Tab-separated table of C-alpha atoms in Angstrom:
chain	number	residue	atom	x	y	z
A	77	UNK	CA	-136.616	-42.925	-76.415
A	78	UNK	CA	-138.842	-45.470	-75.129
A	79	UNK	CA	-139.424	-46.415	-71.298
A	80	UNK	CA	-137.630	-50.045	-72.281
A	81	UNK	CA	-135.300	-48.296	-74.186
A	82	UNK	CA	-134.286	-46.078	-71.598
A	83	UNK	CA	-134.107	-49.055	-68.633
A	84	UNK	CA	-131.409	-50.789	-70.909
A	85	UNK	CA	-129.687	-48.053	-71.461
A	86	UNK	CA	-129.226	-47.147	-67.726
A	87	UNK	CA	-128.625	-50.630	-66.681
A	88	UNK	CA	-125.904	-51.140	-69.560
A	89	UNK	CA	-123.955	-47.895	-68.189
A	90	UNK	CA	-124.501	-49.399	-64.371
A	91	UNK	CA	-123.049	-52.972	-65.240
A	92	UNK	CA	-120.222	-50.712	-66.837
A	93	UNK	CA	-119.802	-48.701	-64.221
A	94	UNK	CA	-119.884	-51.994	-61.357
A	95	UNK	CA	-117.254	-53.072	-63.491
A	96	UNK	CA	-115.056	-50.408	-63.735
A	97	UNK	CA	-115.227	-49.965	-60.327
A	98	UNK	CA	-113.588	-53.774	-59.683
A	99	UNK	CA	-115.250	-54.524	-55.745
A	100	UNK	CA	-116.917	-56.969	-56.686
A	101	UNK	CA	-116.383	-60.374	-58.985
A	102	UNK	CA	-117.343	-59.501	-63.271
A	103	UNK	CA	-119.536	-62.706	-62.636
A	104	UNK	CA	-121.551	-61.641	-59.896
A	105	UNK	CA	-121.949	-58.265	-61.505
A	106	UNK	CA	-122.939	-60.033	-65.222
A	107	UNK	CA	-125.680	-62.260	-63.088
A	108	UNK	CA	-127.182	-59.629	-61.079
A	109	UNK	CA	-127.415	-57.213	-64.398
A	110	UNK	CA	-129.147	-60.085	-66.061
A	111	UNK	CA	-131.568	-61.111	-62.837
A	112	UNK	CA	-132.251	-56.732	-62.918
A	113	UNK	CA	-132.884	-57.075	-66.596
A	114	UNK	CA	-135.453	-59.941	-66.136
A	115	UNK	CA	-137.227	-58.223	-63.172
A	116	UNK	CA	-137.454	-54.856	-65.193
A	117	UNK	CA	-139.283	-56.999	-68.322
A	118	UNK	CA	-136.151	-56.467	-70.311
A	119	UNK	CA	-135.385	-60.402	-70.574
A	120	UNK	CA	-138.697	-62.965	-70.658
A	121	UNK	CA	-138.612	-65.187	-67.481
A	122	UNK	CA	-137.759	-68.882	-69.557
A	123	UNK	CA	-134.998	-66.886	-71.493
A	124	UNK	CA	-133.063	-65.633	-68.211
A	125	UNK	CA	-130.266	-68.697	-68.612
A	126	UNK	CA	-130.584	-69.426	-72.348
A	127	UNK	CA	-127.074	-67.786	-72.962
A	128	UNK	CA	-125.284	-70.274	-71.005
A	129	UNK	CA	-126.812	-72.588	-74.087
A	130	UNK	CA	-125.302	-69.838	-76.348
A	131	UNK	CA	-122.856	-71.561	-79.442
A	132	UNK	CA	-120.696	-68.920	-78.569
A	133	UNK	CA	-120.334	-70.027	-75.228
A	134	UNK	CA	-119.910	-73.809	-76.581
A	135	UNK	CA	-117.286	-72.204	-78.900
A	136	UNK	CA	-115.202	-70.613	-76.558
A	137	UNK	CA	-115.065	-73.684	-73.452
A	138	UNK	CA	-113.635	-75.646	-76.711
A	139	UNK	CA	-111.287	-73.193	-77.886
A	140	UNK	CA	-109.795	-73.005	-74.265
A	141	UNK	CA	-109.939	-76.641	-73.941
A	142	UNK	CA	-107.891	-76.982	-76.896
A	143	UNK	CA	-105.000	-74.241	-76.239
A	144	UNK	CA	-104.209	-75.219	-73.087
A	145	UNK	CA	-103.685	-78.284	-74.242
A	146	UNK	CA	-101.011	-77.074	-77.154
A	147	UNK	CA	-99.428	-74.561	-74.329
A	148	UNK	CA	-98.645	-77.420	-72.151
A	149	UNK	CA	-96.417	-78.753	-74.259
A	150	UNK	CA	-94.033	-75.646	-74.616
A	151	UNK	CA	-94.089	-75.946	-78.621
A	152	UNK	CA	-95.380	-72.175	-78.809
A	153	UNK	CA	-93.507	-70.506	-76.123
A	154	UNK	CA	-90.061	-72.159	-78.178
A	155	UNK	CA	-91.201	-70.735	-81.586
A	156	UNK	CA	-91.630	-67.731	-79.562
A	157	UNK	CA	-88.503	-67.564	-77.505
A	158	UNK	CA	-86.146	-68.382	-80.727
A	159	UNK	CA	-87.746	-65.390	-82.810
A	160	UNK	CA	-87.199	-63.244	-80.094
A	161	UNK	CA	-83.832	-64.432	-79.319
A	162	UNK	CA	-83.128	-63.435	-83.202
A	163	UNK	CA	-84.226	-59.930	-83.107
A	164	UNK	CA	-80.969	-57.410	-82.975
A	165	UNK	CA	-82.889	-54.221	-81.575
A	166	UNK	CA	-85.144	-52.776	-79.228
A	167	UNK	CA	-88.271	-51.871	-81.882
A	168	UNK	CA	-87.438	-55.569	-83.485
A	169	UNK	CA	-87.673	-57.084	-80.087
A	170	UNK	CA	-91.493	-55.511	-79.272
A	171	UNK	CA	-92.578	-56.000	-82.856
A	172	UNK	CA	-91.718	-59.582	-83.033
A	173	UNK	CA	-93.451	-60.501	-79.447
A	174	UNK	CA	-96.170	-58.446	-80.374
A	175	UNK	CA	-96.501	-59.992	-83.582
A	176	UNK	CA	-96.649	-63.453	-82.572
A	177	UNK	CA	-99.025	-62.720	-79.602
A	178	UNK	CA	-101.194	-60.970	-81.475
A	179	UNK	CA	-101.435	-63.737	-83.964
A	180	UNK	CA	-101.879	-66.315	-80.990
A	181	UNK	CA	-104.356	-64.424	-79.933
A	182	UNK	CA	-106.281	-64.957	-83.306
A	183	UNK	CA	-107.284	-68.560	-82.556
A	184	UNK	CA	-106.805	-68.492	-78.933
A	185	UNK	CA	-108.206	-66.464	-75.650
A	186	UNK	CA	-106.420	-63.343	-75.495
A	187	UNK	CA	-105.508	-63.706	-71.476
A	188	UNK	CA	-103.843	-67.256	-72.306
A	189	UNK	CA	-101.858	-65.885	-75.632
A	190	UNK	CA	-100.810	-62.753	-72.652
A	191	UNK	CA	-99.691	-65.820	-70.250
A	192	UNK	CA	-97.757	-67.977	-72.595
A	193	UNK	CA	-96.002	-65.153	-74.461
A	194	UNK	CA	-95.075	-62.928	-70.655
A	195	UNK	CA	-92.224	-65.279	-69.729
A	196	UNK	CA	-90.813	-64.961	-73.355
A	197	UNK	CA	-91.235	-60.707	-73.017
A	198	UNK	CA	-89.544	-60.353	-69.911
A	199	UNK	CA	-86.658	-62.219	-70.881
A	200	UNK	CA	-86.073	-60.826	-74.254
A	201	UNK	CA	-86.241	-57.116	-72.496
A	202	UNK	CA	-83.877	-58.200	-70.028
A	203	UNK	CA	-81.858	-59.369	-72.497
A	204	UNK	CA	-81.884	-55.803	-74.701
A	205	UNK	CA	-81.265	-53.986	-71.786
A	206	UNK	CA	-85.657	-52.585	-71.825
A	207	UNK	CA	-87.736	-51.977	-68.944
A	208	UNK	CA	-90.052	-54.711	-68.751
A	209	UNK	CA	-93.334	-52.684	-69.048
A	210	UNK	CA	-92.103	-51.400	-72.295
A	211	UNK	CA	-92.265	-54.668	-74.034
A	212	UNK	CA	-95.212	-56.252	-71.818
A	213	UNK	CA	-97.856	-52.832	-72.315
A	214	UNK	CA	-97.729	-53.317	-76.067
A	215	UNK	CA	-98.008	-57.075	-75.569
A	216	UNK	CA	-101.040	-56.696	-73.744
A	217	UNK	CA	-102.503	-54.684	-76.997
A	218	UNK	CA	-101.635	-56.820	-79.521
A	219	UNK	CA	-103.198	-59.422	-77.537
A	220	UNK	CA	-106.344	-57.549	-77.772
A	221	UNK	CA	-105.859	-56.654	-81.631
A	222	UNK	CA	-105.071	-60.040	-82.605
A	223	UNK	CA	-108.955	-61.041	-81.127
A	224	UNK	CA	-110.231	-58.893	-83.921
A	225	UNK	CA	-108.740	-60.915	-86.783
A	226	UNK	CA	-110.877	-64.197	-86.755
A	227	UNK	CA	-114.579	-65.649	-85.528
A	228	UNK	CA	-113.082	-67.433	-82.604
A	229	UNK	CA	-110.727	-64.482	-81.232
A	230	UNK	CA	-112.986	-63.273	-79.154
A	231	UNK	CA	-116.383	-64.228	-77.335
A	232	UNK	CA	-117.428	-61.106	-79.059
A	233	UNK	CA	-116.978	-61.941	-82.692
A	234	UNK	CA	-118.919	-65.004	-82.167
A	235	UNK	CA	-122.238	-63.386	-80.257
A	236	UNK	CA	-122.133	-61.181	-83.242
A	237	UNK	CA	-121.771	-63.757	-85.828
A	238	UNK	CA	-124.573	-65.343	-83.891
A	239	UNK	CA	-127.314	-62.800	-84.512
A	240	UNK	CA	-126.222	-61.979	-88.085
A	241	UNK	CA	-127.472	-65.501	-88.256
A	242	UNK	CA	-130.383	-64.752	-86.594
A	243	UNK	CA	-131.048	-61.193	-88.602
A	244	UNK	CA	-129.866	-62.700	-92.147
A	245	UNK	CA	-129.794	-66.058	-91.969
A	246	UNK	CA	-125.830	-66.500	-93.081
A	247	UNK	CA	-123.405	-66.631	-90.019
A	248	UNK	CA	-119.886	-64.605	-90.368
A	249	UNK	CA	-117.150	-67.178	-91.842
A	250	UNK	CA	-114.375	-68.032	-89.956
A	251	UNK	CA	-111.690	-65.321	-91.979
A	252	UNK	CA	-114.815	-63.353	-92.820
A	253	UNK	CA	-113.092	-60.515	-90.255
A	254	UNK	CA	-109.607	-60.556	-91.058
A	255	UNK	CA	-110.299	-57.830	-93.892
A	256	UNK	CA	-110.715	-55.900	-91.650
A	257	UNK	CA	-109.562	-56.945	-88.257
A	258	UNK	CA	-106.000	-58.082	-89.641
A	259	UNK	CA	-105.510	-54.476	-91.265
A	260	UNK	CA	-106.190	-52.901	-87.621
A	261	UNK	CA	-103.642	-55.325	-85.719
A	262	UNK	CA	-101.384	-55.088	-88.454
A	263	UNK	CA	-101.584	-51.240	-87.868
A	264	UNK	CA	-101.951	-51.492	-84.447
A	265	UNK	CA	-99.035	-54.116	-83.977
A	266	UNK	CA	-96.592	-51.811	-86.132
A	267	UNK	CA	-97.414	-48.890	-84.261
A	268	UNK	CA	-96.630	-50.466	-81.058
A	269	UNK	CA	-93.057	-51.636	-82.447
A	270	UNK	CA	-92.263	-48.207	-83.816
A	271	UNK	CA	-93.484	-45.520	-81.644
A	272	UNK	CA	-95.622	-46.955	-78.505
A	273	UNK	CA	-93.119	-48.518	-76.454
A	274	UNK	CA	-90.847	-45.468	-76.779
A	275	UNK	CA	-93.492	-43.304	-75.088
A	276	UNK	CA	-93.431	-45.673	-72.033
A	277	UNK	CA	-89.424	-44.430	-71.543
A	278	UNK	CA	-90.877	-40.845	-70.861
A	279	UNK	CA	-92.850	-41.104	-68.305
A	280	UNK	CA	-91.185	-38.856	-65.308
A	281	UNK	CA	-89.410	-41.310	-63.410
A	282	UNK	CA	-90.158	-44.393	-65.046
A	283	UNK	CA	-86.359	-45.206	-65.260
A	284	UNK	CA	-86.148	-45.376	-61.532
A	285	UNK	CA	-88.862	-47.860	-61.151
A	286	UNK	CA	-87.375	-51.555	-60.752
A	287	UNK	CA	-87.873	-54.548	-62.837
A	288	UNK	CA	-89.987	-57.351	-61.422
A	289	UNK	CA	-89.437	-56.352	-57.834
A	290	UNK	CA	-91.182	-59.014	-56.220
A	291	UNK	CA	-89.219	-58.049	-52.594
A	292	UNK	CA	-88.903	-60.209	-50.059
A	293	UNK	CA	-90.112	-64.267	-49.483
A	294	UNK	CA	-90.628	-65.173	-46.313
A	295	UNK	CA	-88.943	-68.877	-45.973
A	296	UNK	CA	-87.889	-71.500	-43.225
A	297	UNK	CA	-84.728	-72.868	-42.989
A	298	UNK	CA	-82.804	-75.175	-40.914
A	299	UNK	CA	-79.338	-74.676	-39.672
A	300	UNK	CA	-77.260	-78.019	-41.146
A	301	UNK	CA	-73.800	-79.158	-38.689
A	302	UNK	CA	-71.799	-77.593	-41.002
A	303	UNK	CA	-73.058	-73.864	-40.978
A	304	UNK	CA	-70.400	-71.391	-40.589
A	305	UNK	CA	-74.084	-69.658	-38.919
A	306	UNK	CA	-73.648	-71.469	-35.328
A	307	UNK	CA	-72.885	-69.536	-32.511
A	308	UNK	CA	-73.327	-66.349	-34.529
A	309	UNK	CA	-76.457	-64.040	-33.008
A	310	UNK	CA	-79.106	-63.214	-34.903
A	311	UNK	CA	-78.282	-59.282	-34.966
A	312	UNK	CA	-74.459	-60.322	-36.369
A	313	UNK	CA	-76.665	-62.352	-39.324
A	314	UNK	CA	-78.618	-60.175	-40.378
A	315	UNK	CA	-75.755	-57.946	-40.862
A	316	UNK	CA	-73.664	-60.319	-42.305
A	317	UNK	CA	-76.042	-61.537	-44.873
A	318	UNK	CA	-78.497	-58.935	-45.520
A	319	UNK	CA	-81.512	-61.180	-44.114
A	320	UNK	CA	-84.364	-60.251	-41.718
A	321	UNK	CA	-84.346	-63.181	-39.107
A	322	UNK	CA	-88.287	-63.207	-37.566
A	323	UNK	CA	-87.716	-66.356	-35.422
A	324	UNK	CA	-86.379	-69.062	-34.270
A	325	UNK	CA	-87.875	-72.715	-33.353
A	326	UNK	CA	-85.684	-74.586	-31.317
A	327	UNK	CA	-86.987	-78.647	-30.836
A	328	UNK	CA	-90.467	-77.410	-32.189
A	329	UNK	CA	-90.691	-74.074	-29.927
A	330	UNK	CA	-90.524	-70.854	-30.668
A	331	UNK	CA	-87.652	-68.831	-28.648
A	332	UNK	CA	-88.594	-65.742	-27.232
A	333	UNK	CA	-85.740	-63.688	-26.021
A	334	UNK	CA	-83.791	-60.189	-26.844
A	335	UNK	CA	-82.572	-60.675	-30.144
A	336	UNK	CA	-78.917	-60.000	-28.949
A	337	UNK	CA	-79.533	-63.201	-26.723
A	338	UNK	CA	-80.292	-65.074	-29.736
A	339	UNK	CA	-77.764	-67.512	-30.411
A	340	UNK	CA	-77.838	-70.056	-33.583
A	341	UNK	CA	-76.928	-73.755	-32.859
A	342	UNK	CA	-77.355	-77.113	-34.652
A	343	UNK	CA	-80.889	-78.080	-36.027
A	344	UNK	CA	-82.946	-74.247	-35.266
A	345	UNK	CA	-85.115	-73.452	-37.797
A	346	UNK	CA	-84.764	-69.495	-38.708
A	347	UNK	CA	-88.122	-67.798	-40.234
A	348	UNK	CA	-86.201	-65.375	-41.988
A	349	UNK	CA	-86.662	-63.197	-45.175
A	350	UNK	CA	-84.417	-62.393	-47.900
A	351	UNK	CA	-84.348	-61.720	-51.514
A	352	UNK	CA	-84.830	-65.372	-53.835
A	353	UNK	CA	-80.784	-64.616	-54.914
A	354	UNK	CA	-79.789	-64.474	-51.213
A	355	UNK	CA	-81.607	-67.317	-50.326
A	356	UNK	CA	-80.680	-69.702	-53.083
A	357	UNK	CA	-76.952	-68.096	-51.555
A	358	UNK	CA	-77.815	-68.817	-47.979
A	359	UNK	CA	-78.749	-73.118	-49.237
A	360	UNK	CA	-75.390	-73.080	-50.724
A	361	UNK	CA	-72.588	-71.492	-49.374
A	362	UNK	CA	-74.190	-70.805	-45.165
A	363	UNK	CA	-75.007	-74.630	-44.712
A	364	UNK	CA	-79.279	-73.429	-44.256
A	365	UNK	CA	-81.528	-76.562	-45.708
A	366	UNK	CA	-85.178	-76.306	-46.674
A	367	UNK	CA	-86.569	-78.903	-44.521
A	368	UNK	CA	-87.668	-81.059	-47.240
A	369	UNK	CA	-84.964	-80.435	-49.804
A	370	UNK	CA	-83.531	-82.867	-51.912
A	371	UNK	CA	-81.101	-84.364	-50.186
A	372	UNK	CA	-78.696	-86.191	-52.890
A	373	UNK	CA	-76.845	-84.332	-55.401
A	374	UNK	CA	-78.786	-85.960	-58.655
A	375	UNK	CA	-82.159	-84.686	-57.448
A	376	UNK	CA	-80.511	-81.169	-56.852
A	377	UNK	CA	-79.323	-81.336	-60.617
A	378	UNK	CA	-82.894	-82.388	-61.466
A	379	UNK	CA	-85.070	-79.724	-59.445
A	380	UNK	CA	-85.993	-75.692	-60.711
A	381	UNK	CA	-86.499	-73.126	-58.903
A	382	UNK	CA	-88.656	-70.461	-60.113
A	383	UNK	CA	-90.888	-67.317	-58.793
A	384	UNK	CA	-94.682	-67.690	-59.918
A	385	UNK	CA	-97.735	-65.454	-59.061
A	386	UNK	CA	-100.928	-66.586	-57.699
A	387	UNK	CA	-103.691	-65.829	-59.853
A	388	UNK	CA	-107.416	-65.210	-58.974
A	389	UNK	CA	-108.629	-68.434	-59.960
A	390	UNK	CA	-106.170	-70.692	-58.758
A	391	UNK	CA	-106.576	-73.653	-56.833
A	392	UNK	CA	-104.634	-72.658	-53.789
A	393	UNK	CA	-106.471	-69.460	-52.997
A	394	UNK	CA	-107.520	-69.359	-49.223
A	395	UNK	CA	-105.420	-72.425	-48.572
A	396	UNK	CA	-102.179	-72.799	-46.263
A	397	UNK	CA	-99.253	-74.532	-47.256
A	398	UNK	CA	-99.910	-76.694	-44.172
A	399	UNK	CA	-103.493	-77.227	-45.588
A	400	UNK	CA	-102.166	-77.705	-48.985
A	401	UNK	CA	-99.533	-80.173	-48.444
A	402	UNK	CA	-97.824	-79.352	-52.057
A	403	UNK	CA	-94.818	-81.785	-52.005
A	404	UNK	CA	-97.424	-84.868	-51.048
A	405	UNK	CA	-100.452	-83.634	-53.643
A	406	UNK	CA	-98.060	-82.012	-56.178
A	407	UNK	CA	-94.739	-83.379	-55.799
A	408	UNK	CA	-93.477	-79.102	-55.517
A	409	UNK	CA	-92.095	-77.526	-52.863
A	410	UNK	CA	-93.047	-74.032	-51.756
A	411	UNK	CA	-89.950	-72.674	-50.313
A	412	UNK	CA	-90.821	-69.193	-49.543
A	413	UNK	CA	-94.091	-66.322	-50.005
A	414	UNK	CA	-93.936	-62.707	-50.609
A	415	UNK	CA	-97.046	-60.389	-51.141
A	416	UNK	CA	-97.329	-56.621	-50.917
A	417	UNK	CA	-98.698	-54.135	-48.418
A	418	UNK	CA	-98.867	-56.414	-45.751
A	419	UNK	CA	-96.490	-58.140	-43.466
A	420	UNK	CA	-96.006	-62.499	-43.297
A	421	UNK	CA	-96.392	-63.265	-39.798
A	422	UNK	CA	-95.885	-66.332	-38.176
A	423	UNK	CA	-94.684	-69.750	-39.698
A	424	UNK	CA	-94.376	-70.296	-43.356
A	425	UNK	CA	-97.360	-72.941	-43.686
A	426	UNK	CA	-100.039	-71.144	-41.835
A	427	UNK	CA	-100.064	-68.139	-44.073
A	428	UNK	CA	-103.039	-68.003	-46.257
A	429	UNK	CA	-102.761	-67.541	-49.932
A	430	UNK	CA	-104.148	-65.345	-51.653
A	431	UNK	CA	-104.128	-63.637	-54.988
A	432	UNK	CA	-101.419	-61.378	-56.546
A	433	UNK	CA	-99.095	-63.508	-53.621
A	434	UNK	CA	-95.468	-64.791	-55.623
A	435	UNK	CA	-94.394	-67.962	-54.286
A	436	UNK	CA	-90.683	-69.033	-54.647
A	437	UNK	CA	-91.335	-73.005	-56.095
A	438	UNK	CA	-88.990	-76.257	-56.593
A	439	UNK	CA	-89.828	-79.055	-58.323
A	440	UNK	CA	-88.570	-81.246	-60.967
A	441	UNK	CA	-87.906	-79.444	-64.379
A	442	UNK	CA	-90.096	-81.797	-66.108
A	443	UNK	CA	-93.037	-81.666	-64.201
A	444	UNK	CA	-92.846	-78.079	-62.335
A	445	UNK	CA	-94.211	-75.813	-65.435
A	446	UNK	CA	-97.367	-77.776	-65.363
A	447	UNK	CA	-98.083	-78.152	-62.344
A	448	UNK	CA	-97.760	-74.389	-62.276
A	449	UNK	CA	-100.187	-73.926	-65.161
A	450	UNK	CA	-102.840	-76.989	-63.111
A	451	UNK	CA	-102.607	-74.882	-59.921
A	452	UNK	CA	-103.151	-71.745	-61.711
A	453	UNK	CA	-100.096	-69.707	-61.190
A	454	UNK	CA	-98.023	-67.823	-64.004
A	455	UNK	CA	-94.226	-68.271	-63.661
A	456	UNK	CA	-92.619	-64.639	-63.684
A	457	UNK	CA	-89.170	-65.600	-64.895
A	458	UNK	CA	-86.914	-67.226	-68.015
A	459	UNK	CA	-88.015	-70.716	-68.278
A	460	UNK	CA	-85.838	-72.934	-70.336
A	461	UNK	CA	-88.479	-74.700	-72.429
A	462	UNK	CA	-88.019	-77.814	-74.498
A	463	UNK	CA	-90.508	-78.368	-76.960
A	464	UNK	CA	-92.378	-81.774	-76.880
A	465	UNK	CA	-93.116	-81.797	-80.395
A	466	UNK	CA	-94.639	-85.449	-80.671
A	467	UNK	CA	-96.888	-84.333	-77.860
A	468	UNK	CA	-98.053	-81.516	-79.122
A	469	UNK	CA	-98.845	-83.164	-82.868
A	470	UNK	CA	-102.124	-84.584	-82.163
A	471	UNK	CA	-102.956	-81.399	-80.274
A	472	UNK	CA	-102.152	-79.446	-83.001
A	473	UNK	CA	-103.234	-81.570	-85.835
A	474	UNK	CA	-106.878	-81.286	-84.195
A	475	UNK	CA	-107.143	-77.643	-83.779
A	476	UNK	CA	-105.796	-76.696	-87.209
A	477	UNK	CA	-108.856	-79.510	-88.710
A	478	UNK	CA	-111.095	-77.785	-86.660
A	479	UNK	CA	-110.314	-74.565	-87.721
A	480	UNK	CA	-110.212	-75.655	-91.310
A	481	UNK	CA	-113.453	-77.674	-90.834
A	482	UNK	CA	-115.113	-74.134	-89.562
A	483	UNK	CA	-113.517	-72.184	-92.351
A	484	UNK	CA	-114.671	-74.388	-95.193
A	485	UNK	CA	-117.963	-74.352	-93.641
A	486	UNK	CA	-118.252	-77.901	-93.533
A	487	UNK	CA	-119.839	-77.705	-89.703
A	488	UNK	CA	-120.424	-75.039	-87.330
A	489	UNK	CA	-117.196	-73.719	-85.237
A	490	UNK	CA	-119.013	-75.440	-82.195
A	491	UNK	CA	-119.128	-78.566	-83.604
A	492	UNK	CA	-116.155	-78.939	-85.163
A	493	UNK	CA	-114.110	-77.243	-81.658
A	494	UNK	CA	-116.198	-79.795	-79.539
A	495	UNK	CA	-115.198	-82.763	-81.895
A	496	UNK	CA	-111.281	-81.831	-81.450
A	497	UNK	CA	-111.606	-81.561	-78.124
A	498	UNK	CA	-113.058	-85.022	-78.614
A	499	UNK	CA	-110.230	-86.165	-79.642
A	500	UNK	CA	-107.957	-84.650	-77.048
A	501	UNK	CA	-109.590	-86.465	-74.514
A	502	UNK	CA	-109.322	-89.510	-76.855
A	503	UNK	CA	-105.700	-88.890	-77.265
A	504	UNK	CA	-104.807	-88.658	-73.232
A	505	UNK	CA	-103.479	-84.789	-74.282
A	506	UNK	CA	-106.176	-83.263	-71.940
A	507	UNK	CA	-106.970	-85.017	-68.591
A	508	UNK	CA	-110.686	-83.540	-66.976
A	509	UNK	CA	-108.989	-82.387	-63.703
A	510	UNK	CA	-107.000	-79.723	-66.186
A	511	UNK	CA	-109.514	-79.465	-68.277
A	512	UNK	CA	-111.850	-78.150	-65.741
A	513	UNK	CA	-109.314	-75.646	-64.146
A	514	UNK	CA	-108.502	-74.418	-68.258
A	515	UNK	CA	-112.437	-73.361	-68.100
A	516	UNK	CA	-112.185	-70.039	-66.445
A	517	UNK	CA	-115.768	-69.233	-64.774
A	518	UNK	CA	-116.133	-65.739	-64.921
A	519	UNK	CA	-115.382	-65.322	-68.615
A	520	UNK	CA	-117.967	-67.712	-69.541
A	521	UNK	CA	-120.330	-65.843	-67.225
């Protein structure tokens, strides 16, 4: 081997190896790999940013683009949801929602065909009686399978396709992998369905483990005239109600006293934390309010509550809820937080958020799901979709010409992705504020 040839080498298995490891962000790790590459000689000085220029990288902002705008409209997770709902046993349950995620994940990004189809997993395994993992492992697979089967499944089928053109002079067409690609996911997928999930129900103590434990939220809530709570102590609640009382704030102070000496009364607002059952328990039959909950019986009717986890690009990241001001900005409500290996201390709104945190949401059924999906948070239970069908027709209409546009060769996959997207914007079915947050940094880094 050559001197050059042995510099790549080492500096491909050190990028591996930085990102293996996880400390630090894939994008700072892919930038300082390519700055290392120019100063060895590896990379000529005026070519250091021409990837960002890449068609590939063109390709795949469209492609995003266009699949969040079809996801928004809950038209995929349905489909999804009624097969699922059809399926009789255990091994027809995975194989269907690996089936359709891996062919989502054909002519999508393989993280957002993960996201839309996790909701549909979890309930169909709690429906069969399955561990969740069992059903969401395979998912994750097919996923990556389904990438395999078509030039825009992955970023990687289109950097190749992009120096074949460069070596040959004839690009791959857009089916030109599914040959070969298809065959392996179809393998893959009915693998998974038969034997892989059933390996998953062997591991030593896996049975024991519990489903979706997201523990405790930390919430505030104030104690309404007509709480059965007043005049109880805070040791006799907790008790009672199987609740972890933190504080109280009495006229906007905090009490500090024995606990024993704690008395409720009229109008205290208890930092307490509980399970999302017991609380939704505690609003309903104790006489405990959120402070800004709805307070007539129609906007009850007309609000969700669901658990959603903070992911590591979302907007809210470092933010507090007093910072944040969700019900103003977002017309939500954050009722409560949880997070793991490390304790919520002081009032609800000036805990920072962070990623991996769940956050216990309200908002109006119509409108909470996407805000979800704007602030970049992935609800982690059932969510009774209704499909918007007449929205999601121009969306879909546009992606299907520009895949047939690509396949038929009459323009490049760029061109004819950028052009729907085009017509998204054209159509009102993608507004720039989501489009920007659909563009996930690091994997176009």
């Amino acid at each position: 081997m050559t001197v050059v040839q042995i510099q790549a080498a080492a500096l491909i298995l050190l990028t591996t190896a930085a990102f293996a490891v996880g400390r630090w962000r894939q994008e700072v790790v892919a930038l300082a790999s390519l700055f290392t590459a120019a100063g060895l000689g590896l990379v000529p000085e005026n070519e250091i940013f021409s990837g960002f220029a890449s068609p590939a990288v063109i390709t795949v902002v469209a492609v995003l683009l266009i699949t969040q705008a079809i996801s928004t409209s809950g038209v995929v997770e349905y489909l999804a949801r009624m097969l699922a709902d059809r399926c009789r046993s255990a091994t027809a349950v995975v194989g269907t929602v690996c089936g359709f995620g891996a062919g989502l994940s054909a002519f999508m990004n393989d993280v957002g065909a993960l996201a839309l189809m996790m909701p549909v997993a979890t309930s169909a395994a709690r429906r069969k009686g399955l561990p969740s993992r069992n059903v969401l492992l395979p998912l994750s697979f097919a996923t990556l399978l389904g990438g395999t089967c078509t030039l825009i499944g992955t970023p990687a089928n289109l950097i190749v396709s992009q120096q074949c053109a460069t070596a040959t002079g004839q690009p791959f067409g857009f089916f030109h992998l599914l040959p070969v690609g298809g065959s392996l996911a179809a393998c893959g997928v009915l693998w998974l369905a038969l034997v892989g999930w059933r390996t998953l129900s062997r591991r030593e103590g896996a049975a024991k483990q519990p489903e979706f434990d997201t523990g405790r939220y930390v919430t505030e809530m104030a104690v309404t005239e007509r709480s059965p709570l007043i005049r109880r102590s805070i040791p006799e609640i907790e008790i009672a109600l199987d609740i972890t009382v933190h504080g109280v704030i009495r006229r906007g102070r905090r009490l500090f006293a024995r606990r024993s000496d704690k008395v409720v009364r009229k109008n205290d607002i208890l930092i307490l934390e509980a399970r999302a059952e017991r609380i939704s328990n505690l609003s309903r039959e104790h006489g405990l309010v959120f402070s800004s909950a709805a307070t007539d019986a129609q906007a009850a009717r007309d609000h969700l509550v669901m658990e959603a986890v903070v992911t590591g690009n979302s907007l809210m990241l470092g933010s507090t809820l007093e910072t944040l001001e969700p019900k103003d900005r977002w017309d939500i409500e954050i009722l409560g937080i949880t997070r793991q290996y490390q304790r919520i201390e002081g009032r609800l709104g000036d805990v920072p958020i962070g990623a991996g945190d769940v956050i216990l949401v309200k908002g109006r059924r119509d409108h909470v799901l996407a805000t979800l999906a704007e602030l970049g948070c992935l609800p982690l239970v059932e969510r009774n979709v209704v499909a918007d069908l007449r929205s999601a027709a121009p969306s879909l209409a546009l992606f299907v010409g520009a895949i047939a546009a690509s396949a038929l060769n009459v323009v490049s996959p760029q061109v004819a992705f950028s052009v729907a997207v085009l017509g998204l914007l054209v159509f009102r079915r993608v507004d720039l504020r989501t489009a920007q947050r659909a563009v996930d940094g690091s994997v176009i880094v």
